[in-house]
């Protein structure tokens, strides 16, 4: 609240004293650091991405539509988005549970387990794919127990879900964990002393508190899973129409020198990513407001 | 003495959170543990078990093989170029964003995060569109015999893009919470720009900076998708470690694939260890971190 009024006051002061220039910082290096940052950002990120947009505008509408709506492309979207959604949902449920257990309970190796939750951020995706495949193939450590049950994981859509669950695992845990840590115990105690059942307290009090963070974590995991490539290509089997994700289809088009086809698919994926990015930004703002509201 | 302890410990106990009955607690811990075991710990163990399955001699032979050594060299070289560049950018961007007010600041912060929203495959694709044989600059590059795609510059560019936000993202929040007072005091007392940075700012941010660099390095060495698009997979020439793992796996040379993978896994574990260490150091340096809210409010 104070910061926003501050900003408002500052803005009106600037409006009044506009010609007199804003107060200059005594610190040096503003032009140098901002100039270098902008130059580097443009060279590495913005200009190459603009090249992609330019390439897309050079295609005719029918050409673009043909590339993005071929049956093989549609099958890949269904798989990529579907598997990413299921994996993010699994992570939402179990990630919240892991965060709860890590914050609320004390047990051996808690700190070690807490540190290892970040493993999917640090482990190369190719290594993750290789390791998961070796476990879930029919003679692997877990695969051999699933095979008699008629469950095949590796080289099936289920395998893609497993890989994407691994990739997205830290997101929900790391967004929900700080909210749980900051949660006021007094509300829970009050509920308990008023005779509320524990289960009721969880659903009616704690779940609404962590809900924005949980959704943010879900969206982050979903966004990450849509674009994932390394871990999936190992475990998916990569059969066209069956287990071929959209990023792989882009790579295949590129290997055939079909730059236009690859670009069209990339535009679809980028569009989805940007919509998600926007949603995540809104969610995070909501979540921050909620958390700020709690402490007042 | 014991009486005071008893008195002191009493309010603490009543402040303890409410909790579930022990069986429920252990059930929840068990379910969470099973989930983590299936998705985290077993894959981790599998890498090392399968790397060493055929003995230590096979393991080291796989690492000493010429193509493997070339891949390790290329990965180290790529990281040695990428990390300093992104470090420089991270410091510059964080300095501008955390220490100054300017229009478009929040847009800039969002743009820095942009590479995280882009699939690694697309990160590779954009450079192929620019520099590939049929890309915008392809004919010109061909005429001048400059190789970017299917060569080291392409691998470096793709890796730069993918690891672009990492150092900046570590530094921006850190430098923002530290404010500008110390630097302003130094400047008023007559310190020159670089002096202020090296003597005042750097000691304050060194642990965050270190972690940013370590994370950036881990991701640079482990990148697969983006590099796979631009590398051309030429054995002994443009194969990084992760790409070499894929080739060995596709040739059913599992022991060698897992041997290389185990090196990358060790790197990931070291990175996590460094993260814990840095978090522990920052908590010890600033014992007031229990009340970050108060800091923001003041």
XYZ file of C-alpha atoms in Angstrom:
594
model
C 0.000 0.000 0.000
C 2.706 2.445 1.024
C 4.764 1.656 -2.031
C 1.850 2.253 -4.394
C 0.986 5.604 -2.855
C 4.664 6.422 -2.984
C 4.741 5.606 -6.660
C 1.648 7.704 -7.292
C 3.150 10.647 -5.456
C 6.348 10.216 -7.436
C 4.445 10.081 -10.719
C 2.540 13.300 -10.037
C 5.749 15.018 -8.955
C 7.329 13.982 -12.230
C 4.327 15.232 -14.161
C 4.599 18.609 -12.475
C 8.348 18.927 -12.695
C 8.632 17.239 -16.092
C 10.903 19.758 -17.793
C 13.204 19.935 -14.772
C 14.203 16.263 -15.318
C 13.892 13.537 -12.759
C 16.241 13.391 -9.826
C 19.441 11.766 -11.022
C 21.065 8.982 -9.122
C 24.579 9.551 -7.847
C 25.427 6.003 -8.852
C 27.474 5.579 -12.013
C 27.137 3.119 -14.844
C 23.451 3.407 -15.708
C 23.961 4.010 -19.421
C 26.740 1.467 -19.733
C 24.909 -1.334 -17.909
C 21.508 -0.709 -19.500
C 23.063 -0.236 -22.924
C 25.004 -3.478 -22.712
C 21.993 -5.390 -21.329
C 19.742 -4.133 -24.130
C 22.313 -4.831 -26.842
C 22.931 -8.354 -25.574
C 19.201 -9.033 -25.130
C 18.558 -7.874 -28.700
C 21.372 -9.887 -30.246
C 20.758 -13.169 -28.426
C 16.982 -13.173 -27.894
C 14.945 -10.490 -29.634
C 16.432 -10.391 -33.146
C 16.515 -14.191 -33.536
C 12.892 -14.428 -32.317
C 11.940 -11.622 -34.710
C 13.522 -13.687 -37.483
C 11.089 -16.478 -36.627
C 8.135 -14.080 -36.777
C 9.376 -12.686 -40.107
C 9.674 -16.182 -41.541
C 6.105 -16.920 -40.471
C 4.745 -13.763 -42.136
C 6.438 -14.733 -45.390
C 4.220 -17.809 -45.635
C 0.820 -17.525 -47.268
C -2.164 -18.111 -45.005
C -3.114 -21.355 -46.730
C 0.479 -22.593 -46.578
C 0.629 -21.794 -42.870
C -2.726 -23.428 -42.205
C -1.737 -26.566 -44.116
C 1.434 -26.868 -42.033
C -0.219 -26.393 -38.650
C -3.338 -28.467 -39.306
C -1.901 -31.598 -40.901
C -3.156 -34.751 -39.163
C 0.372 -35.493 -37.937
C 0.651 -32.015 -36.403
C -2.795 -32.286 -34.767
C -1.879 -35.671 -33.305
C 1.333 -34.155 -31.906
C -0.530 -31.234 -30.268
C -2.994 -33.599 -28.624
C -0.134 -35.656 -27.247
C 2.078 -32.722 -26.182
C -0.656 -30.705 -24.514
C -2.514 -33.731 -23.138
C 0.552 -35.375 -21.602
C 1.789 -32.029 -20.258
C -1.607 -31.400 -18.659
C -1.785 -34.813 -16.997
C 1.828 -34.526 -15.766
C 1.166 -31.045 -14.345
C -1.984 -32.347 -12.628
C -0.021 -35.231 -11.054
C 2.563 -32.703 -9.903
C -0.110 -30.417 -8.473
C -1.446 -33.205 -6.245
C 1.817 -34.822 -5.202
C 3.803 -31.581 -5.237
C 1.405 -30.052 -2.723
C 1.684 -33.203 -0.606
C 5.496 -33.130 -0.743
C 5.522 -29.432 0.182
C 3.154 -30.104 3.098
C 5.235 -33.008 4.389
C 8.501 -31.044 4.064
C 7.123 -27.982 5.855
C 5.004 -29.572 8.581
C 6.624 -32.857 9.579
C 10.019 -33.794 10.935
C 11.577 -37.053 9.751
C 15.039 -38.435 8.934
C 16.825 -37.059 5.821
C 14.276 -34.246 5.486
C 16.908 -31.654 4.533
C 18.527 -33.997 2.003
C 15.187 -34.794 0.391
C 14.337 -31.100 0.336
C 17.576 -30.340 -1.517
C 17.041 -33.199 -3.982
C 13.631 -31.860 -5.031
C 15.536 -29.408 -7.245
C 17.276 -32.252 -9.095
C 15.115 -31.880 -12.252
C 16.308 -28.248 -12.517
C 19.952 -29.282 -12.448
C 20.000 -32.673 -14.173
C 20.390 -32.557 -17.968
C 17.120 -33.594 -19.567
C 18.854 -36.168 -21.737
C 20.206 -37.906 -18.637
C 16.750 -37.831 -17.059
C 15.260 -39.399 -20.182
C 17.939 -42.073 -20.315
C 17.556 -42.953 -16.632
C 13.747 -43.000 -16.648
C 13.687 -45.146 -19.790
C 16.037 -47.683 -18.238
C 13.773 -47.980 -15.186
C 10.443 -48.179 -16.973
C 11.322 -50.514 -19.906
C 9.791 -53.977 -19.615
C 12.879 -55.455 -17.910
C 13.725 -52.330 -15.897
C 13.560 -51.893 -12.120
C 9.912 -50.777 -12.161
C 8.888 -51.894 -15.641
C 9.253 -55.572 -14.743
C 6.581 -55.238 -12.073
C 4.241 -53.280 -14.333
C 4.621 -55.610 -17.329
C 2.642 -58.526 -15.749
C -0.140 -56.050 -14.944
C -0.377 -55.239 -18.649
C 1.042 -51.755 -18.078
C 3.631 -50.617 -20.570
C 5.252 -47.286 -19.784
C 8.366 -46.838 -21.924
C 7.718 -46.113 -25.628
C 4.037 -45.382 -24.883
C 2.216 -42.107 -24.104
C 2.378 -43.126 -20.440
C 6.178 -42.891 -20.652
C 5.896 -39.315 -21.900
C 3.745 -38.480 -18.873
C 6.378 -40.023 -16.581
C 9.163 -37.933 -18.147
C 7.115 -34.722 -18.007
C 6.185 -35.405 -14.374
C 9.889 -35.632 -13.551
C 10.640 -32.390 -15.407
C 7.861 -30.434 -13.679
C 8.289 -31.867 -10.198
C 10.050 -28.935 -8.489
C 7.661 -26.231 -9.713
C 4.627 -26.989 -7.539
C 6.735 -27.901 -4.492
C 8.766 -24.694 -4.721
C 5.759 -22.401 -5.219
C 3.589 -23.965 -2.488
C 6.361 -24.463 0.106
C 6.953 -20.772 0.988
C 3.206 -20.124 1.286
C 2.825 -23.018 3.705
C 5.815 -21.771 5.681
C 4.307 -18.296 6.053
C 0.887 -19.583 6.988
C -0.415 -18.306 10.291
C -0.923 -21.111 12.791
C -3.313 -19.035 14.840
C -6.145 -19.427 12.353
C -5.770 -23.198 12.471
C -5.640 -23.154 16.245
C -8.708 -20.971 16.413
C -10.555 -23.339 14.102
C -9.504 -26.310 16.227
C -10.504 -24.624 19.477
C -13.877 -23.800 17.938
C -14.298 -27.513 17.350
C -13.585 -27.731 13.634
C -12.467 -31.163 12.467
C -8.874 -31.282 11.199
C -9.977 -32.347 7.721
C -12.394 -29.454 7.593
C -9.665 -27.004 8.594
C -7.455 -28.296 5.800
C -10.089 -27.984 3.092
C -11.769 -24.784 4.278
C -8.757 -22.848 5.592
C -5.468 -24.090 4.214
C -6.445 -25.082 0.686
C -7.862 -21.629 -0.162
C -4.630 -20.079 1.137
C -2.328 -22.169 -1.031
C -4.685 -22.264 -4.034
C -3.098 -19.349 -6.008
C 0.404 -20.758 -5.451
C -0.793 -24.227 -6.398
C -2.291 -22.945 -9.655
C 0.889 -20.989 -10.407
C 2.994 -24.103 -9.851
C 0.637 -26.113 -12.040
C 0.878 -23.523 -14.846
C 4.677 -23.349 -14.579
C 4.969 -27.143 -14.739
C 2.514 -27.252 -17.658
C 4.398 -24.542 -19.587
C 7.717 -26.277 -19.023
C 6.310 -29.662 -20.067
C 4.844 -28.415 -23.360
C 8.249 -27.416 -24.694
C 10.217 -30.303 -23.212
C 12.270 -32.312 -25.680
C 15.350 -34.016 -24.220
C 13.800 -36.352 -21.690
C 10.819 -37.252 -23.886
C 12.672 -38.354 -27.013
C 14.394 -41.114 -25.050
C 11.290 -42.612 -23.472
C 8.639 -41.880 -26.117
C 9.574 -44.281 -28.905
C 8.789 -41.417 -31.321
C 6.212 -43.139 -33.541
C 4.496 -40.666 -35.918
C 0.841 -40.109 -34.982
C 1.272 -42.134 -31.775
C 4.140 -40.993 -29.584
C 5.527 -38.005 -31.478
C 5.486 -34.715 -29.543
C 5.348 -31.323 -31.292
C 8.964 -30.281 -30.517
C 10.144 -33.531 -32.109
C 8.024 -32.836 -35.181
C 9.758 -29.433 -35.466
C 13.139 -31.153 -35.379
C 12.029 -33.645 -38.038
C 10.826 -30.820 -40.325
C 14.164 -29.049 -39.851
C 16.110 -32.167 -40.724
C 14.115 -32.288 -43.967
C 15.030 -28.608 -44.593
C 11.303 -27.739 -44.333
C 12.041 -24.452 -42.559
C 8.546 -23.072 -43.272
C 6.820 -26.116 -41.763
C 9.049 -26.020 -38.693
C 8.425 -22.281 -38.290
C 4.646 -22.681 -38.492
C 4.671 -25.321 -35.732
C 7.039 -23.183 -33.655
C 4.637 -20.230 -33.941
C 1.785 -22.375 -32.612
C 3.918 -23.517 -29.676
C 5.205 -20.016 -28.936
C 1.657 -18.695 -29.025
C 0.601 -21.264 -26.442
C 3.680 -20.476 -24.309
C 2.983 -16.742 -24.325
C -0.655 -17.221 -23.332
C 0.562 -19.396 -20.454
C 3.240 -16.852 -19.510
C 0.555 -14.180 -19.306
C -1.653 -16.451 -17.192
C 1.288 -17.218 -14.880
C 2.024 -13.504 -14.465
C -1.599 -12.823 -13.510
C -1.610 -15.800 -11.141
C 1.595 -14.654 -9.468
C 0.195 -11.180 -8.983
C -2.947 -12.685 -7.432
C -0.859 -14.962 -5.257
C 1.365 -12.080 -4.083
C -1.684 -9.986 -3.249
C -3.142 -12.882 -1.282
C 0.058 -13.336 0.672
C 0.391 -9.631 1.344
C -3.248 -9.649 2.499
C -2.577 -12.420 5.030
C 0.024 -10.469 6.946
C -1.973 -7.270 7.319
C 18.643 -22.986 35.523
C 16.432 -25.927 34.716
C 13.420 -23.988 35.906
C 14.072 -21.152 33.458
C 14.500 -23.650 30.677
C 11.189 -25.238 31.569
C 9.490 -21.864 31.619
C 11.096 -20.831 28.352
C 10.230 -24.060 26.580
C 6.611 -23.937 27.569
C 5.369 -21.122 25.341
C 7.418 -22.622 22.525
C 5.541 -25.884 22.793
C 2.164 -24.194 22.717
C 3.286 -22.271 19.630
C 3.985 -25.533 17.820
C 1.692 -26.093 14.856
C -1.272 -28.360 15.176
C -0.622 -31.626 13.561
C -2.255 -34.809 12.400
C -2.288 -38.052 14.390
C 0.942 -40.026 13.995
C -0.462 -42.738 11.672
C -1.826 -40.108 9.260
C 1.450 -38.238 9.434
C 3.496 -41.287 8.572
C 1.055 -42.284 5.840
C 1.442 -38.874 4.191
C 5.231 -38.975 4.572
C 5.164 -42.470 3.071
C 3.075 -41.475 0.046
C 5.229 -38.395 -0.599
C 8.363 -40.515 -0.202
C 7.063 -43.160 -2.601
C 6.275 -40.506 -5.206
C 9.751 -38.987 -4.889
C 11.360 -42.427 -4.945
C 9.599 -43.418 -8.167
C 10.301 -40.165 -9.967
C 13.531 -38.859 -8.419
C 15.645 -41.248 -6.405
C 15.359 -44.361 -8.568
C 16.396 -42.554 -11.779
C 19.307 -41.022 -9.879
C 20.438 -44.406 -8.572
C 19.897 -46.028 -11.976
C 22.463 -43.754 -13.621
C 25.288 -44.809 -11.310
C 24.308 -48.479 -11.033
C 24.133 -48.916 -14.795
C 27.290 -46.885 -15.398
C 29.257 -49.213 -13.123
C 27.390 -52.424 -14.011
C 30.210 -53.760 -16.168
C 32.962 -52.800 -13.804
C 35.189 -49.844 -13.167
C 37.503 -50.699 -16.075
C 34.678 -50.488 -18.630
C 33.530 -47.267 -17.005
C 36.839 -45.502 -17.378
C 37.447 -46.975 -20.820
C 34.166 -45.393 -21.946
C 35.293 -42.014 -20.625
C 38.727 -42.287 -22.258
C 37.408 -43.221 -25.682
C 38.443 -40.491 -28.229
C 34.908 -39.458 -29.244
C 33.891 -39.224 -25.581
C 36.930 -37.074 -24.839
C 36.145 -34.817 -27.787
C 32.568 -34.458 -26.518
C 33.757 -33.592 -23.013
C 36.204 -31.046 -24.440
C 33.491 -29.435 -26.587
C 31.104 -29.219 -23.631
C 33.772 -27.618 -21.430
C 34.716 -25.172 -24.189
C 31.068 -24.195 -24.760
C 30.497 -23.589 -21.051
C 33.752 -21.607 -20.835
C 32.433 -19.216 -23.496
C 28.775 -19.120 -22.436
C 29.091 -18.663 -18.667
C 31.308 -15.516 -18.681
C 29.110 -13.849 -21.321
C 25.887 -14.530 -19.421
C 27.613 -13.504 -16.189
C 28.534 -10.149 -17.714
C 24.986 -9.688 -18.956
C 23.528 -10.745 -15.615
C 25.580 -8.188 -13.705
C 24.841 -5.390 -16.190
C 21.105 -6.111 -16.281
C 20.847 -6.470 -12.497
C 22.800 -3.246 -11.930
C 20.528 -1.267 -14.264
C 17.296 -2.821 -12.981
C 18.044 -2.932 -9.252
C 19.856 0.372 -8.805
C 17.992 2.734 -11.144
C 14.464 3.780 -12.062
C 13.655 4.032 -15.748
C 10.603 3.629 -17.970
C 10.077 0.142 -19.358
C 11.813 -1.527 -16.446
C 9.154 -4.161 -15.877
C 9.046 -4.899 -19.623
C 12.791 -5.463 -19.584
C 12.462 -7.812 -16.609
C 9.794 -9.798 -18.456
C 11.893 -9.949 -21.628
C 14.841 -11.346 -19.669
C 12.643 -14.269 -18.617
C 11.489 -14.856 -22.185
C 13.926 -17.699 -22.988
C 12.357 -19.759 -20.167
C 9.039 -19.693 -22.024
C 10.561 -20.888 -25.289
C 10.982 -24.580 -26.032
C 14.677 -25.478 -26.368
C 13.928 -26.833 -29.827
C 12.655 -23.405 -30.888
C 15.802 -21.844 -29.368
C 17.803 -23.923 -31.822
C 15.374 -23.308 -34.676
C 15.655 -19.502 -34.567
C 19.406 -19.679 -35.162
C 18.961 -22.178 -37.985
C 16.509 -19.737 -39.609
C 19.140 -16.994 -39.373
C 22.361 -18.824 -40.130
C 21.356 -22.214 -41.599
C 22.129 -23.147 -45.210
C 18.661 -21.965 -46.253
C 18.429 -19.256 -43.604
C 18.537 -15.466 -44.031
C 22.319 -15.194 -43.860
C 23.029 -18.740 -45.114
C 24.113 -17.876 -48.679
C 26.316 -15.007 -47.502
C 27.958 -17.148 -44.832
C 28.458 -19.937 -47.360
C 30.113 -17.522 -49.787
C 32.501 -16.359 -47.083
C 33.125 -19.872 -45.821
C 31.893 -19.082 -42.292
C 30.275 -21.937 -40.415
C 27.837 -21.178 -37.621
C 25.228 -23.926 -37.788
C 26.659 -27.451 -37.418
C 29.712 -25.837 -35.798
C 30.853 -24.383 -32.475
C 29.350 -20.853 -32.907
C 25.853 -22.308 -33.361
C 26.234 -24.508 -30.286
C 27.428 -21.505 -28.285
C 24.556 -19.294 -29.501
C 21.875 -21.893 -28.716
C 23.368 -22.482 -25.262
C 23.591 -18.721 -24.626
C 19.882 -18.392 -25.406
C 18.786 -21.246 -23.166
C 20.871 -20.151 -20.144
C 20.345 -16.441 -20.811
C 18.183 -15.497 -17.754
C 19.910 -17.612 -15.099
C 22.520 -15.229 -13.640
C 20.336 -12.133 -14.042
C 17.444 -13.872 -12.275
C 19.607 -14.735 -9.267
C 21.024 -11.226 -8.999
C 18.043 -8.933 -9.633
C 15.978 -9.807 -6.511
C 19.136 -9.957 -4.402
C 20.353 -6.516 -5.460
C 16.858 -5.071 -5.181
C 16.507 -6.072 -1.526
C 19.917 -4.577 -0.784
C 18.889 -1.183 -2.118
C 21.269 1.571 -3.139
C 22.246 3.196 0.157
C 25.635 1.556 0.535
C 26.624 2.338 -3.059
C 25.376 5.899 -2.722
C 27.428 6.365 0.436
C 30.500 5.063 -1.377
C 29.871 7.341 -4.340
C 29.375 10.377 -2.100
C 32.621 9.531 -0.284
C 34.370 9.702 -3.622
C 34.623 6.073 -4.740
C 34.915 5.596 -8.490
C 32.339 3.491 -10.333
C 34.281 0.229 -10.524
C 35.627 0.735 -7.024
C 32.059 0.993 -5.745
C 31.111 -2.158 -7.590
C 34.070 -4.293 -6.531
C 34.353 -3.039 -2.939
C 30.700 -2.496 -1.994
C 28.311 -4.341 -4.312
C 30.259 -7.483 -5.101
C 30.875 -8.547 -1.472
C 27.121 -8.234 -0.882
C 26.069 -10.345 -3.820
C 28.931 -12.829 -4.078
C 27.014 -15.877 -2.862
C 24.048 -15.281 -5.125
C 26.432 -14.562 -7.966
C 28.304 -17.792 -7.289
C 25.113 -19.816 -7.345
C 23.942 -18.107 -10.541
C 27.239 -19.002 -12.204
C 27.119 -22.606 -10.996
C 23.529 -23.042 -12.164
C 24.281 -21.387 -15.499
C 27.264 -23.707 -15.914
C 25.224 -26.817 -15.099
C 22.518 -25.873 -17.579
C 25.061 -24.918 -20.242
C 26.816 -28.276 -19.940
C 23.558 -30.205 -19.812
C 21.623 -28.527 -22.623
C 20.272 -31.016 -25.114
C 17.301 -29.872 -27.230
C 18.620 -26.538 -28.491
C 22.104 -27.895 -29.116
C 20.728 -30.967 -30.832
C 19.034 -28.776 -33.460
C 22.143 -26.751 -34.352
C 24.925 -29.280 -33.836
C 24.605 -31.620 -36.808
C 25.760 -34.527 -34.573
C 29.184 -34.916 -36.147
C 31.056 -37.432 -34.006
C 34.256 -36.128 -32.519
C 33.532 -32.629 -33.861
C 30.155 -31.141 -32.917
C 28.890 -33.673 -30.374
C 28.521 -32.350 -26.874
C 28.328 -34.717 -23.914
C 24.533 -34.914 -23.908
C 24.438 -35.550 -27.657
C 27.096 -38.213 -27.252
C 24.922 -39.891 -24.628
C 22.075 -40.035 -27.153
C 24.270 -41.498 -29.909
C 25.677 -44.176 -27.602
C 22.154 -45.021 -26.413
C 20.872 -45.348 -29.973
C 23.788 -47.700 -30.685
C 22.740 -49.838 -27.684
C 26.058 -49.037 -25.998
C 24.291 -48.544 -22.666
C 27.326 -48.863 -20.386
C 29.148 -46.056 -22.206
C 25.998 -43.907 -22.409
C 25.502 -44.194 -18.660
C 29.197 -43.545 -17.995
C 28.990 -40.147 -19.713
C 25.577 -39.551 -18.119
C 27.075 -40.236 -14.681
C 29.522 -37.343 -15.140
C 26.634 -35.000 -15.929
C 24.694 -36.367 -12.948
C 27.650 -35.692 -10.661
C 27.680 -32.145 -11.986
C 23.959 -31.812 -11.168
C 24.517 -33.130 -7.627
C 27.423 -30.725 -7.113
C 25.159 -27.910 -8.287
C 22.492 -28.866 -5.741
C 25.167 -29.086 -3.050
C 26.400 -25.615 -3.961
C 22.842 -24.315 -3.784
C 22.361 -25.684 -0.277
C 25.716 -24.237 0.765
C 24.895 -20.798 -0.631
C 21.464 -20.816 1.045
C 23.089 -21.797 4.318
C 25.715 -19.032 3.984
C 23.181 -16.326 3.155
C 21.001 -17.384 6.087
C 24.010 -17.207 8.407
C 25.133 -13.838 7.066
C 21.679 -12.342 7.505
C 20.104 -13.782 10.667
C 17.137 -11.439 10.206
C 15.814 -13.397 7.234
C 13.142 -14.874 9.498
C 11.204 -11.650 9.078
C 11.521 -10.709 5.420
C 8.065 -9.117 5.659
C 9.268 -6.507 8.163
C 12.106 -5.625 5.854
C 9.662 -4.989 3.032
C 7.314 -3.015 5.255
C 9.976 -0.648 6.556
